[in-house]
Coordinates of C-alpha atoms in Angstrom, one line a residue:
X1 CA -21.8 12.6 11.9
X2 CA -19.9 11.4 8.6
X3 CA -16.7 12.4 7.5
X4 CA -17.0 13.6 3.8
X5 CA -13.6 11.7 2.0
X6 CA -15.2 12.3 -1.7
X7 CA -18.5 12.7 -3.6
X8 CA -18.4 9.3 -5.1
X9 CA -18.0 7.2 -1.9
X10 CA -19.9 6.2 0.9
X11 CA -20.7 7.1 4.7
X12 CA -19.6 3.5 6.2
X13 CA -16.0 3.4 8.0
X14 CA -14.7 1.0 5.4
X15 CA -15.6 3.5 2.5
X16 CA -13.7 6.3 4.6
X17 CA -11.0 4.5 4.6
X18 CA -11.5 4.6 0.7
X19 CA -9.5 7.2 -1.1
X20 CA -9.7 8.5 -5.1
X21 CA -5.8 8.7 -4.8
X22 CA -5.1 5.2 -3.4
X23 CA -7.3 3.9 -6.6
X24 CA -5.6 5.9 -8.5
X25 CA -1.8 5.3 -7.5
X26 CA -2.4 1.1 -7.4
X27 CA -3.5 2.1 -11.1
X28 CA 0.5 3.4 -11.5
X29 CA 2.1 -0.3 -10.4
X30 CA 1.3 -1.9 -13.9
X31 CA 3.1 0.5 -15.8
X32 CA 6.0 1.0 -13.7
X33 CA 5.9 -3.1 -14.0
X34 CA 6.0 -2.7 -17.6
X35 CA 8.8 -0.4 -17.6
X36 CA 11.1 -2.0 -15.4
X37 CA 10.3 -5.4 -17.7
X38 CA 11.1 -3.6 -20.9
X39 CA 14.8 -2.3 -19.5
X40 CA 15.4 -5.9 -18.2
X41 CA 14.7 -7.4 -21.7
X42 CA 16.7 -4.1 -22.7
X43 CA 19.3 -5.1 -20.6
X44 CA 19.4 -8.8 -21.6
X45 CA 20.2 -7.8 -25.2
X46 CA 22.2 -5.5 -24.5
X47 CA 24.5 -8.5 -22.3
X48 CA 24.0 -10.7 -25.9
X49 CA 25.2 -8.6 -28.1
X50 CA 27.9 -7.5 -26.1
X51 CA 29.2 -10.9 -25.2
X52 CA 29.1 -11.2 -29.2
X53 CA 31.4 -8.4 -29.3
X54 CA 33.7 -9.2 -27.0
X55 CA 33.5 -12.6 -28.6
X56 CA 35.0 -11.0 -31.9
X57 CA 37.5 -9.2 -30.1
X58 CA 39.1 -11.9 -28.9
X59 CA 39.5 -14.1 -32.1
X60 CA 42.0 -13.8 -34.7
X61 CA 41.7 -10.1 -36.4
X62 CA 41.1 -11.8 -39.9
X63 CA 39.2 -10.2 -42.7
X64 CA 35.9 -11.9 -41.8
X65 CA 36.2 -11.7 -38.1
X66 CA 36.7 -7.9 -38.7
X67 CA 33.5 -7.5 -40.7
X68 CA 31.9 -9.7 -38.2
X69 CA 33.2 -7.2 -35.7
X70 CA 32.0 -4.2 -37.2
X71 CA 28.5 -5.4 -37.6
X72 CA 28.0 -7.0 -34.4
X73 CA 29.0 -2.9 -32.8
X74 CA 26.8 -1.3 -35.1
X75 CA 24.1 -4.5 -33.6
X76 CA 25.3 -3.4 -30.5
X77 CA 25.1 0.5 -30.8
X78 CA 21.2 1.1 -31.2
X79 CA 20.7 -1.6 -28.8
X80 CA 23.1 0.0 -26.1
X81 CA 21.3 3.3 -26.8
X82 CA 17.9 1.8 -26.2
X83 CA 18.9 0.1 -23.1
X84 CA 20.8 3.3 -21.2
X85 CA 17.8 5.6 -22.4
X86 CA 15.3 3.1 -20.4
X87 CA 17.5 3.0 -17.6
X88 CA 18.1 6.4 -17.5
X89 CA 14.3 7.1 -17.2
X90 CA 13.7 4.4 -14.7
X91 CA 16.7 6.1 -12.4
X92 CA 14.3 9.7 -12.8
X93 CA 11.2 7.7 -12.4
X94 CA 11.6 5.3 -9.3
X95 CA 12.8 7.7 -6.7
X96 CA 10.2 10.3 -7.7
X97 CA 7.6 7.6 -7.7
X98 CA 8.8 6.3 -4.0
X99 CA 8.6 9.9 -2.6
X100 CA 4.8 10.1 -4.1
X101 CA 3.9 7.3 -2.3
X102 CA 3.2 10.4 0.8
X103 CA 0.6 12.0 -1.4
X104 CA -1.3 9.1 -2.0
X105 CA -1.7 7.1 0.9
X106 CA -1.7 10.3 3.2
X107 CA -5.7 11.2 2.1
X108 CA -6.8 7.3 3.2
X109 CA -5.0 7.5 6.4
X110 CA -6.8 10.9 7.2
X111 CA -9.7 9.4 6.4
X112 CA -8.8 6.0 8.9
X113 CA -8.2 8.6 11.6
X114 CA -11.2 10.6 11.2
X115 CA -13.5 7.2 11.2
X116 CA -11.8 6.6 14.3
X117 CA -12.5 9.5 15.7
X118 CA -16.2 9.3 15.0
X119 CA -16.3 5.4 16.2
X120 CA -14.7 6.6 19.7
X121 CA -16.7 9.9 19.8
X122 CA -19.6 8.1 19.3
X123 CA -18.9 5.0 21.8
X124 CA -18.2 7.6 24.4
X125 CA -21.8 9.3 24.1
X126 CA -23.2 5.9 24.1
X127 CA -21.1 5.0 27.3
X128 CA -22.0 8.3 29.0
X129 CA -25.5 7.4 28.2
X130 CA -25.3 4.1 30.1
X131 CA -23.6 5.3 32.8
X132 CA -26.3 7.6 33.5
X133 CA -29.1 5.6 33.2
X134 CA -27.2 3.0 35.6
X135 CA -26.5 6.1 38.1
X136 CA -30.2 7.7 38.1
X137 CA -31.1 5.6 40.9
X138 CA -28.3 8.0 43.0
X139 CA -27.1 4.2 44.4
X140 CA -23.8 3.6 46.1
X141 CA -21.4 0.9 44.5
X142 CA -22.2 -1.3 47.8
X143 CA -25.9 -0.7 47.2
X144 CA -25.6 -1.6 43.6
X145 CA -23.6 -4.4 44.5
X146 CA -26.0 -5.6 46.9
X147 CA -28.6 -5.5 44.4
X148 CA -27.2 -6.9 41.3
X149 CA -26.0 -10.3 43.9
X150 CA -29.7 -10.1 45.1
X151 CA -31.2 -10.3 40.9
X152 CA -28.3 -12.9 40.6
X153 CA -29.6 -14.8 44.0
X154 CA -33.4 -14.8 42.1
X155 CA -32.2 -15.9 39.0
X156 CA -29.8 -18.8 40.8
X157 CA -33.0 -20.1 42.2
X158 CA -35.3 -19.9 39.1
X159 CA -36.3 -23.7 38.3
X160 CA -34.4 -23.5 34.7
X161 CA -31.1 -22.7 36.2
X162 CA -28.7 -25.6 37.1
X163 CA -27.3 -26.0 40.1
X164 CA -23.1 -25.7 39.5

């Protein structure tokens, strides 16, 4: 009585448990990593150069500080781009990333459930089982009682067994 998750995995509990997606959506993290790492470095020239700017801005508007000025935007202009295109994709990105998160851990926790419901399905038939072999006898709980204390009472004086 196994529950079929996929082609490629096993019939154990643990393999349930397994899911194509969940492989599949840990494979996601590294680039997401990567893209969050590129807008930081993004970011961190984007802070330089405009720190450089600023620093212009505030000196002396002199011939050379103005040609300094110019080329440290133009620096800055690319660079600004750059950084507001990656951050713009990683605003898109990240909360449709976090509501797919459902999709992919949904199939394993199916699967989870579904074990679960095989485990207990099948502990119960093996309970049943016991319980009927233990009540073939058509005995009373005082006449089992009585009997297990009397098997205990042999056993107790069995010449192995230490006296407490």
């Amino acid at each position: 009585a196994d529950v079929w998750v996929g082609p490629e995995y096993g019939t154990g509990p643990a393999s349930w448990a397994q899911s194509p997606r969940l492989v599949e959506y840990s494979g996601v993290f590294p680039s997401l990593n990567m893209a969050v790492k590129r807008r930081e470095q993004a970011l961190q020239d984007y802070k330089r150069l405009q720190s450089k700017v600023e620093k212009y801005e505030e000196k002396e508007k002199t011939g050379p500080v103005m040609v300094k000025l110019c080329q440290a935007k133009d620096e800055l202009r690319p660079v600004k781009e750059d950084f507001e295109a990656k951050n713009k994709q990683l605003l898109d990105e990240m909360p449709k990333f976090y509501q797919s998160r459902i999709d992919y851990f949904q199939p394993s926790f199916e699967a989870l459930i579904r074990a679960q419901v095989v485990y207990f399905t099948e502990m119960y038939k093996i309970f049943s089982e016991l319980t009927d072999q233990i009540d073939q006898g058509g005995l009373t709980d005082e006449q089992r009682q009585r009997e297990t204390e009397a098997k205990l009472s042999e056993l107790r004086s069995l010449s192995i067994v230490a006296d407490d």
